[in-house]
Amino acid sequence: MSHAATAHDDHHDHDHHMPTGFKRWFMSTNHKDIGTLYLIFSLTMLFIGGAMALVIRAELFQPGLQFVDPHFFNQMTTMHALIMVFGAVMPGFVGFANWMIPLMVGAPDMALPRMNNWSFWILPFAFSILLLSFFVPGGAPAAGWTLYAPLTIQGGMSVDMGIVAIHMMGISSIMGAINVIVTVLNMRAPGMTLMKMPMFVWTWLITAFLLIAVMPVFAGAVTMLLTDRHFGTAFFNPAGGGDPVLYQHIFWFFGHPEVYIMILPAFGIISHIIPTFARKPLFGYSSMVFATAAIAFLSFIVWAHHMFTVGMPLQGELFFMYATMLISVPTGVKVFNWVTTMWRGSMTFETPMLYAIGVVFLFTLGGLSGLMLAITPADFQYHDTYFVVAHFHYVLFSGAVMAMMGGAFYWLPKWTGHMYNETLGKIHFWLTAIFFNITFFPQHFLGLAGMPRRYADYPLQFTEFNQWSSIGAFGLGISQLLFVYIIVATVRGGKKATKEVWDNPEGLEWTVPSPAPFHTFDEPPVVK
Amino acid sequence: MNNIVVKLVIVAVLMFGFGYALVPLYEAFCRVTGFGGKTDIIEEAMALEAPIEDRDVAVTFTSHSHTSLPWEFRPVTGALDLKVGEVQDAYFYVKNYSDRPITGMSTFNVTPPRAGFHFKKTECFCFKKQVLEPGEEREMLVRFMLDTELPDDVHELTLSYTFFDNEKFAGQ
Amino acid sequence: MTNLPLKFNKIVKFLTVFGGLLFSAAAFAEYRLNFQDPVTQTARDIFSLHMLIFWICVAIFVLVFGVMFYSIFKHRKSKNYEPAQFSHSTKVEVVWTIIPFIILVAMAIPATQVLIKMEDTTKSDLTIKITGYQWKWGYEYLDSGIDFYSTLATPREQIDQFDTERAVPQGENYLLEVDKHLVVPSGRKVRALITANDVIHAWWIPAFGTKKDAIPGYINELWFNVDEGKEGIYRGQCAELCGKDHAFMPIVVEVVTGEQFEQWVAAGGSFENVENLATETEPPVETNETALIEKLVPAANAAETEPETEATSSVTYTMEDLMATGEKVSATCVACHGAEGKGIPGVFPAIAGSAMAKGPVEDHINIVMYGKPGTAMQAFAAQLSDEEIAAIVTYQRNAYGNDTGDVVLPSDIQAKRK
């Protein structure tokens, strides 16, 4: 923590004075600055993707087409998903990893700081390309974020731009993942064995392996799409003898682990917040680690549950049904562990804790609807309806995004040196949680009653719940302005935060001052 | 440290290759399990030697010609009852009713999918380029049999062919 | 770049609509919280399985969060609760790994049984081939050779509400009505072979408990057997994103008794013919045909289901006739090229002011009849009659401000057919 003591840190070439302006942000190799950049990027994308969601909800407020034509509507659903998945959730967690992993393992920085800079600065370019596709003839990609062939083969040049953007963000994620793995494996403080690592570090280590395993597969799938579109190959195009179902297999081989890439770091964050505010150690640390690993492993053998309706032999349906159901065992273990951590604790309910409880509660609801979706015969009815839309927003919004919000409130004092306004934080939680449920809970009913997803217009019997959902969505969107206000206000000022911030929290990040200085752990701490 | 980086990069590159490897793997997987109703090709001599069982299976033929392809395409052979093990011929009629020569290619599968693996064809026009001159008509042959391993509860089987315009595909 | 879709006045309109919510509630159809009432054994099995799993999930949820909320209310610092410091218990952890596993097995057994029943492909009574198109369904009865297309029958004016002045109130079966129903008998096992022409679609009737993807180039199979006594009309929708008009290709199945079905088949796939045959009025063919064409407001594809008309060549056609028919039957074209013929730049070319519609007539007829290779432009020669093709070409060459003055006659088309 002392700047003068280690003037020449040989294998890390970062400057030991704090650069400013262009040099600080564009050429940064500092994990905290890059983490901040990632988080700002993620929040920006959350708003862009959210604006698209509001266009969707505005159109669906009433039956009939009032605002946009169906082609533009399809562009909205497609881009909303691509931006939220690849622009908001994934970079958001990378931001948390950048900020917190070195602080948690007692390392001075990420292992590969310059690569860290590249992996961030690829992203703004990738998303500029993706967003610019709105302005090419035919508009943005409109075949759904899953980019199913042969519909994607019909699309305009925006599909090619989308594919280039996916390649770029894929490279960015892989570089980020390599960085996390190398940092975690090589740069832990003396005494911090693997089984003493904080849960967030564990979940990210496993996530990083998933990323390296599946992002290239996705890159391969979209490359095949590209050559099918322009270079006369026929992997997926039946006109040349290809098989459209093959695309779905390859896509979901990536897609299902991708789901866990988006949720495992959220589990990590929750596993930090709950013990702090229950004033009790995390229950079942080692079973948490094994459960995470088990979820990651199972995620590779369940992909076809996304495509039960393509027509597969009975044995295939049974295998994928059983394997998918099995995932609920390790996931259940995690939920039970969190609840038991609270049990007989001495709880207080500051904003991060409210978020953590909200996540456990709502994510579990999404997990149970996931269990229902795993049941193949019932899935024939749920598949491609709003039931699925409700399900994945419960796991992704009230799982991943709300966990990030909770994490932001939890570590904001450490990042900025100021306490956020607790009252506003609580208001933000309640607004988010209530409007989220008004938006997405009715979608379960819509799906069960038979409303298919990705519909620009719907029959009259779906009107009421769509109106609920639209009202909730606008409330949810507007509430997030409060989130931005709280963050800006906390960066600017507020009550000074102590080193520990909370009541005796566990972890190395609480041993450095608040705000965390530009350079930390130049001399590694020793973990007992 | 560089060691791990190199290893991880290699893993990433291999996984990119694995994406491509899934294409033949899926093909092989389908042929072995009948997933997707993919079928098997065997030598004619083998087919003729196969034992014939006294078990009837109703076979239906369907065809479709993609609407951007101005071809008429329909089965000539109507639905038929076939004994397991018996080698059977079926014909399809195809005609180019446009005023230009066109290359087409047909995909093919059978349903129910679990019957696919037990459906053996010795001759088929599917997945091969076919060029038809303006106004040209042709009868196309499929010669096939069902092997004795066919599950007992498969009483009905459908063969489906779809012709697509193949002009823009360079190779096969 | 297309014109900006969210204009300020639309936002204002949204707010007004928003305000009017309370007053419009009466106009809504009845909403549902759960599945549509099942009318097949399969759908009933799925329904009870769904409810079983649902209640198990509810029980788990209540139990787990009962514990959590108890803890939240009891074990809080404000009640001076002293924290315990335990952090693991192998016994408890083993128990809550095994119990969920047992629950899963209990769920998997009935699920497997239902699935095996659904995959039973033994003898069916009737086979129908279903083909998904962008954006309509094609049906073919393999046993009797009846085939037809089924297209959305909801008028465009009910859908387009961009201009509130011109908008028409939506009907009861808004977006769930088609020009020709799929007719099936109750009490018989109907096997459906499903495929698609262009992209993946999915055929779904919620009340039957069946959903299967329609995949271009490959065939899929499903079956259903509607209970006797459950005759009636059942509606479903396409369930796999298939492009622009994904929401506008509903499925309507009319379930009739076996006897009615036989009559329907004998009459060549028309209940009107059945009635006419019964009352023994004049031969039904001619009159029904004209009546039918008039009824098919947005539908263009009835031609194939009707017998060839001999009369066409002897009738004289005026430009007005052709324009009127052309406007009616060009719904197929409008699906891609837009109601004003402007297309979607980069995806679907415009007709308005295009070189095709203003250039040589021959090329225009050719592209409509034979399609354009490698694009979504279909060959309509087999789908439409001479009269319809002539009317469409005439209409497109004179509407949308093209004003070429060209008239194409059905005989011109007939001459081109070989």
PDB file of C-alpha atoms in Angstrom, chain C residues 87-261:
ATOM      1  CA  SER C  87     -20.435 -22.951   9.216  1.00  0.00           C
ATOM      2  CA  HIS C  88     -21.007 -26.499   8.092  1.00  0.00           C
ATOM      3  CA  SER C  89     -22.731 -29.728   8.926  1.00  0.00           C
ATOM      4  CA  THR C  90     -22.042 -32.705   6.742  1.00  0.00           C
ATOM      5  CA  LYS C  91     -25.186 -34.441   7.929  1.00  0.00           C
ATOM      6  CA  VAL C  92     -27.503 -31.633   6.907  1.00  0.00           C
ATOM      7  CA  GLU C  93     -25.716 -31.157   3.606  1.00  0.00           C
ATOM      8  CA  VAL C  94     -26.035 -34.798   2.671  1.00  0.00           C
ATOM      9  CA  VAL C  95     -29.716 -34.752   3.592  1.00  0.00           C
ATOM     10  CA  TRP C  96     -30.512 -31.760   1.406  1.00  0.00           C
ATOM     11  CA  THR C  97     -28.682 -33.285  -1.514  1.00  0.00           C
ATOM     12  CA  ILE C  98     -30.526 -36.583  -1.263  1.00  0.00           C
ATOM     13  CA  ILE C  99     -34.053 -35.315  -0.612  1.00  0.00           C
ATOM     14  CA  PRO C 100     -34.186 -33.127  -3.739  1.00  0.00           C
ATOM     15  CA  PHE C 101     -32.834 -36.071  -5.676  1.00  0.00           C
ATOM     16  CA  ILE C 102     -35.693 -38.245  -4.464  1.00  0.00           C
ATOM     17  CA  ILE C 103     -38.196 -35.515  -5.361  1.00  0.00           C
ATOM     18  CA  LEU C 104     -36.684 -35.394  -8.838  1.00  0.00           C
ATOM     19  CA  VAL C 105     -37.106 -39.112  -9.295  1.00  0.00           C
ATOM     20  CA  ALA C 106     -40.719 -38.726  -8.212  1.00  0.00           C
ATOM     21  CA  MET C 107     -41.174 -36.092 -10.903  1.00  0.00           C
ATOM     22  CA  ALA C 108     -39.284 -37.995 -13.573  1.00  0.00           C
ATOM     23  CA  ILE C 109     -41.419 -41.133 -13.365  1.00  0.00           C
ATOM     24  CA  PRO C 110     -44.749 -39.620 -14.454  1.00  0.00           C
ATOM     25  CA  ALA C 111     -42.949 -37.383 -16.949  1.00  0.00           C
ATOM     26  CA  THR C 112     -41.352 -40.405 -18.564  1.00  0.00           C
ATOM     27  CA  GLN C 113     -44.681 -42.213 -18.744  1.00  0.00           C
ATOM     28  CA  VAL C 114     -46.375 -39.305 -20.473  1.00  0.00           C
ATOM     29  CA  LEU C 115     -43.498 -38.951 -22.892  1.00  0.00           C
ATOM     30  CA  ILE C 116     -43.589 -42.616 -23.850  1.00  0.00           C
ATOM     31  CA  LYS C 117     -47.314 -42.336 -24.523  1.00  0.00           C
ATOM     32  CA  MET C 118     -46.738 -39.298 -26.713  1.00  0.00           C
ATOM     33  CA  GLU C 119     -44.099 -41.068 -28.758  1.00  0.00           C
ATOM     34  CA  ASP C 120     -46.414 -43.956 -29.532  1.00  0.00           C
ATOM     35  CA  THR C 121     -46.551 -44.015 -33.311  1.00  0.00           C
ATOM     36  CA  THR C 122     -48.770 -47.025 -33.812  1.00  0.00           C
ATOM     37  CA  LYS C 123     -51.448 -47.032 -36.475  1.00  0.00           C
ATOM     38  CA  SER C 124     -53.027 -43.724 -37.306  1.00  0.00           C
ATOM     39  CA  ASP C 125     -56.351 -43.251 -39.103  1.00  0.00           C
ATOM     40  CA  LEU C 126     -55.525 -40.232 -41.152  1.00  0.00           C
ATOM     41  CA  THR C 127     -52.380 -38.466 -42.337  1.00  0.00           C
ATOM     42  CA  ILE C 128     -52.086 -34.746 -42.954  1.00  0.00           C
ATOM     43  CA  LYS C 129     -49.020 -32.997 -44.217  1.00  0.00           C
ATOM     44  CA  ILE C 130     -48.472 -29.539 -42.800  1.00  0.00           C
ATOM     45  CA  THR C 131     -46.091 -27.125 -44.469  1.00  0.00           C
ATOM     46  CA  GLY C 132     -45.048 -23.809 -42.934  1.00  0.00           C
ATOM     47  CA  TYR C 133     -44.535 -20.900 -45.295  1.00  0.00           C
ATOM     48  CA  GLN C 134     -43.588 -17.280 -44.687  1.00  0.00           C
ATOM     49  CA  TRP C 135     -46.335 -16.520 -43.562  1.00  0.00           C
ATOM     50  CA  LYS C 136     -49.126 -19.031 -43.952  1.00  0.00           C
ATOM     51  CA  TRP C 137     -49.727 -22.739 -43.510  1.00  0.00           C
ATOM     52  CA  GLY C 138     -50.219 -25.307 -46.249  1.00  0.00           C
ATOM     53  CA  TYR C 139     -52.272 -28.447 -45.563  1.00  0.00           C
ATOM     54  CA  GLU C 140     -52.423 -31.605 -47.618  1.00  0.00           C
ATOM     55  CA  TYR C 141     -54.590 -34.636 -46.827  1.00  0.00           C
ATOM     56  CA  LEU C 142     -52.421 -37.455 -48.074  1.00  0.00           C
ATOM     57  CA  ASP C 143     -55.267 -39.989 -48.107  1.00  0.00           C
ATOM     58  CA  SER C 144     -57.710 -37.933 -50.155  1.00  0.00           C
ATOM     59  CA  GLY C 145     -55.454 -35.533 -52.037  1.00  0.00           C
ATOM     60  CA  ILE C 146     -57.244 -32.415 -50.766  1.00  0.00           C
ATOM     61  CA  ASP C 147     -54.817 -29.573 -50.301  1.00  0.00           C
ATOM     62  CA  PHE C 148     -55.024 -25.858 -49.598  1.00  0.00           C
ATOM     63  CA  TYR C 149     -53.321 -22.925 -47.963  1.00  0.00           C
ATOM     64  CA  SER C 150     -54.573 -21.303 -44.796  1.00  0.00           C
ATOM     65  CA  THR C 151     -53.914 -17.596 -44.404  1.00  0.00           C
ATOM     66  CA  LEU C 152     -54.712 -14.974 -41.777  1.00  0.00           C
ATOM     67  CA  ALA C 153     -58.210 -13.605 -42.288  1.00  0.00           C
ATOM     68  CA  THR C 154     -58.021 -10.634 -39.933  1.00  0.00           C
ATOM     69  CA  PRO C 155     -58.286  -7.503 -42.063  1.00  0.00           C
ATOM     70  CA  ARG C 156     -55.240  -5.287 -42.232  1.00  0.00           C
ATOM     71  CA  GLU C 157     -57.253  -2.303 -40.950  1.00  0.00           C
ATOM     72  CA  GLN C 158     -57.733  -4.040 -37.602  1.00  0.00           C
ATOM     73  CA  ILE C 159     -54.016  -4.660 -37.254  1.00  0.00           C
ATOM     74  CA  ASP C 160     -52.603  -1.312 -38.366  1.00  0.00           C
ATOM     75  CA  GLN C 161     -53.460   1.112 -35.601  1.00  0.00           C
ATOM     76  CA  PHE C 162     -50.713   3.595 -36.451  1.00  0.00           C
ATOM     77  CA  ASP C 163     -53.312   6.095 -37.532  1.00  0.00           C
ATOM     78  CA  THR C 164     -56.080   6.011 -34.931  1.00  0.00           C
ATOM     79  CA  GLU C 165     -58.487   7.729 -37.332  1.00  0.00           C
ATOM     80  CA  ARG C 166     -58.369   4.895 -39.834  1.00  0.00           C
ATOM     81  CA  ALA C 167     -58.169   2.038 -37.356  1.00  0.00           C
ATOM     82  CA  VAL C 168     -61.057  -0.402 -37.108  1.00  0.00           C
ATOM     83  CA  PRO C 169     -62.049  -2.135 -33.834  1.00  0.00           C
ATOM     84  CA  GLN C 170     -60.659  -5.610 -33.465  1.00  0.00           C
ATOM     85  CA  GLY C 171     -62.924  -8.607 -33.798  1.00  0.00           C
ATOM     86  CA  GLU C 172     -63.381 -11.395 -31.295  1.00  0.00           C
ATOM     87  CA  ASN C 173     -60.917 -13.746 -32.954  1.00  0.00           C
ATOM     88  CA  TYR C 174     -58.424 -11.063 -33.798  1.00  0.00           C
ATOM     89  CA  LEU C 175     -55.261 -12.718 -35.196  1.00  0.00           C
ATOM     90  CA  LEU C 176     -56.764 -16.153 -34.584  1.00  0.00           C
ATOM     91  CA  GLU C 177     -58.854 -16.443 -37.742  1.00  0.00           C
ATOM     92  CA  VAL C 178     -57.930 -17.893 -41.127  1.00  0.00           C
ATOM     93  CA  ASP C 179     -59.602 -18.203 -44.493  1.00  0.00           C
ATOM     94  CA  LYS C 180     -59.649 -22.017 -44.580  1.00  0.00           C
ATOM     95  CA  HIS C 181     -59.766 -24.209 -41.511  1.00  0.00           C
ATOM     96  CA  LEU C 182     -57.925 -27.456 -41.156  1.00  0.00           C
ATOM     97  CA  VAL C 183     -60.766 -29.954 -40.770  1.00  0.00           C
ATOM     98  CA  VAL C 184     -60.197 -33.139 -38.774  1.00  0.00           C
ATOM     99  CA  PRO C 185     -62.500 -35.807 -37.365  1.00  0.00           C
ATOM    100  CA  SER C 186     -62.857 -36.368 -33.638  1.00  0.00           C
ATOM    101  CA  GLY C 187     -62.145 -39.762 -32.116  1.00  0.00           C
ATOM    102  CA  ARG C 188     -59.535 -40.664 -34.704  1.00  0.00           C
ATOM    103  CA  LYS C 189     -55.799 -40.646 -34.499  1.00  0.00           C
ATOM    104  CA  VAL C 190     -54.551 -37.996 -36.855  1.00  0.00           C
ATOM    105  CA  ARG C 191     -50.911 -38.166 -37.849  1.00  0.00           C
ATOM    106  CA  ALA C 192     -49.415 -34.855 -38.927  1.00  0.00           C
ATOM    107  CA  LEU C 193     -46.220 -34.728 -40.982  1.00  0.00           C
ATOM    108  CA  ILE C 194     -44.675 -31.339 -40.538  1.00  0.00           C
ATOM    109  CA  THR C 195     -42.180 -29.533 -42.683  1.00  0.00           C
ATOM    110  CA  ALA C 196     -41.466 -26.013 -43.879  1.00  0.00           C
ATOM    111  CA  ASN C 197     -40.732 -24.273 -47.107  1.00  0.00           C
ATOM    112  CA  ASP C 198     -38.325 -21.525 -46.119  1.00  0.00           C
ATOM    113  CA  VAL C 199     -37.425 -21.083 -42.451  1.00  0.00           C
ATOM    114  CA  ILE C 200     -38.300 -22.886 -39.241  1.00  0.00           C
ATOM    115  CA  HIS C 201     -41.884 -22.509 -38.037  1.00  0.00           C
ATOM    116  CA  ALA C 202     -43.689 -24.396 -35.301  1.00  0.00           C
ATOM    117  CA  TRP C 203     -47.207 -25.789 -35.422  1.00  0.00           C
ATOM    118  CA  TRP C 204     -49.014 -25.521 -32.118  1.00  0.00           C
ATOM    119  CA  ILE C 205     -52.550 -26.080 -30.917  1.00  0.00           C
ATOM    120  CA  PRO C 206     -52.494 -25.561 -27.132  1.00  0.00           C
ATOM    121  CA  ALA C 207     -55.737 -27.474 -26.547  1.00  0.00           C
ATOM    122  CA  PHE C 208     -54.274 -30.555 -28.287  1.00  0.00           C
ATOM    123  CA  GLY C 209     -51.003 -30.468 -26.341  1.00  0.00           C
ATOM    124  CA  THR C 210     -48.943 -30.665 -29.495  1.00  0.00           C
ATOM    125  CA  LYS C 211     -46.135 -28.472 -30.676  1.00  0.00           C
ATOM    126  CA  LYS C 212     -43.552 -29.426 -33.256  1.00  0.00           C
ATOM    127  CA  ASP C 213     -41.057 -27.452 -35.281  1.00  0.00           C
ATOM    128  CA  ALA C 214     -41.538 -27.297 -39.017  1.00  0.00           C
ATOM    129  CA  ILE C 215     -38.025 -27.511 -40.422  1.00  0.00           C
ATOM    130  CA  PRO C 216     -37.282 -26.793 -44.087  1.00  0.00           C
ATOM    131  CA  GLY C 217     -35.941 -29.827 -45.917  1.00  0.00           C
ATOM    132  CA  TYR C 218     -36.808 -32.260 -43.139  1.00  0.00           C
ATOM    133  CA  ILE C 219     -39.956 -33.827 -41.858  1.00  0.00           C
ATOM    134  CA  ASN C 220     -41.273 -34.109 -38.327  1.00  0.00           C
ATOM    135  CA  GLU C 221     -44.192 -36.032 -37.004  1.00  0.00           C
ATOM    136  CA  LEU C 222     -46.818 -35.556 -34.357  1.00  0.00           C
ATOM    137  CA  TRP C 223     -50.236 -36.975 -33.709  1.00  0.00           C
ATOM    138  CA  PHE C 224     -53.393 -36.034 -31.894  1.00  0.00           C
ATOM    139  CA  ASN C 225     -56.717 -37.661 -31.214  1.00  0.00           C
ATOM    140  CA  VAL C 226     -59.464 -35.241 -30.230  1.00  0.00           C
ATOM    141  CA  ASP C 227     -62.071 -36.672 -27.878  1.00  0.00           C
ATOM    142  CA  GLU C 228     -65.453 -37.430 -29.327  1.00  0.00           C
ATOM    143  CA  GLY C 229     -67.916 -34.848 -28.092  1.00  0.00           C
ATOM    144  CA  LYS C 230     -65.267 -32.134 -28.219  1.00  0.00           C
ATOM    145  CA  GLU C 231     -66.063 -31.031 -31.762  1.00  0.00           C
ATOM    146  CA  GLY C 232     -65.502 -27.363 -32.333  1.00  0.00           C
ATOM    147  CA  ILE C 233     -62.948 -24.834 -33.434  1.00  0.00           C
ATOM    148  CA  TYR C 234     -59.487 -24.754 -31.857  1.00  0.00           C
ATOM    149  CA  ARG C 235     -56.972 -22.037 -32.425  1.00  0.00           C
ATOM    150  CA  GLY C 236     -53.209 -21.867 -32.183  1.00  0.00           C
ATOM    151  CA  GLN C 237     -50.320 -19.844 -33.489  1.00  0.00           C
ATOM    152  CA  CYS C 238     -46.883 -20.229 -35.008  1.00  0.00           C
ATOM    153  CA  ALA C 239     -44.414 -20.772 -32.185  1.00  0.00           C
ATOM    154  CA  GLU C 240     -40.993 -20.337 -33.755  1.00  0.00           C
ATOM    155  CA  LEU C 241     -39.686 -16.967 -34.890  1.00  0.00           C
ATOM    156  CA  CYS C 242     -40.012 -17.009 -38.669  1.00  0.00           C
ATOM    157  CA  GLY C 243     -39.435 -13.403 -39.661  1.00  0.00           C
ATOM    158  CA  LYS C 244     -41.573 -10.328 -40.060  1.00  0.00           C
ATOM    159  CA  ASP C 245     -45.079 -11.782 -39.906  1.00  0.00           C
ATOM    160  CA  HIS C 246     -44.378 -14.441 -37.293  1.00  0.00           C
ATOM    161  CA  ALA C 247     -47.356 -13.183 -35.262  1.00  0.00           C
ATOM    162  CA  PHE C 248     -49.661 -13.261 -38.260  1.00  0.00           C
ATOM    163  CA  MET C 249     -49.888 -16.912 -39.284  1.00  0.00           C
ATOM    164  CA  PRO C 250     -52.404 -18.514 -36.945  1.00  0.00           C
ATOM    165  CA  ILE C 251     -53.629 -22.080 -37.057  1.00  0.00           C
ATOM    166  CA  VAL C 252     -57.317 -22.914 -36.883  1.00  0.00           C
ATOM    167  CA  VAL C 253     -58.502 -26.485 -36.610  1.00  0.00           C
ATOM    168  CA  GLU C 254     -62.144 -27.380 -37.016  1.00  0.00           C
ATOM    169  CA  VAL C 255     -62.922 -30.661 -35.327  1.00  0.00           C
ATOM    170  CA  VAL C 256     -66.033 -32.382 -36.703  1.00  0.00           C
ATOM    171  CA  THR C 257     -67.594 -35.803 -36.250  1.00  0.00           C
ATOM    172  CA  GLY C 258     -66.290 -38.639 -38.335  1.00  0.00           C
ATOM    173  CA  GLU C 259     -69.443 -38.588 -40.442  1.00  0.00           C
ATOM    174  CA  GLN C 260     -69.211 -34.859 -41.166  1.00  0.00           C
ATOM    175  CA  PHE C 261     -65.582 -35.344 -42.032  1.00  0.00           C
TER     176      PHE C 261
END
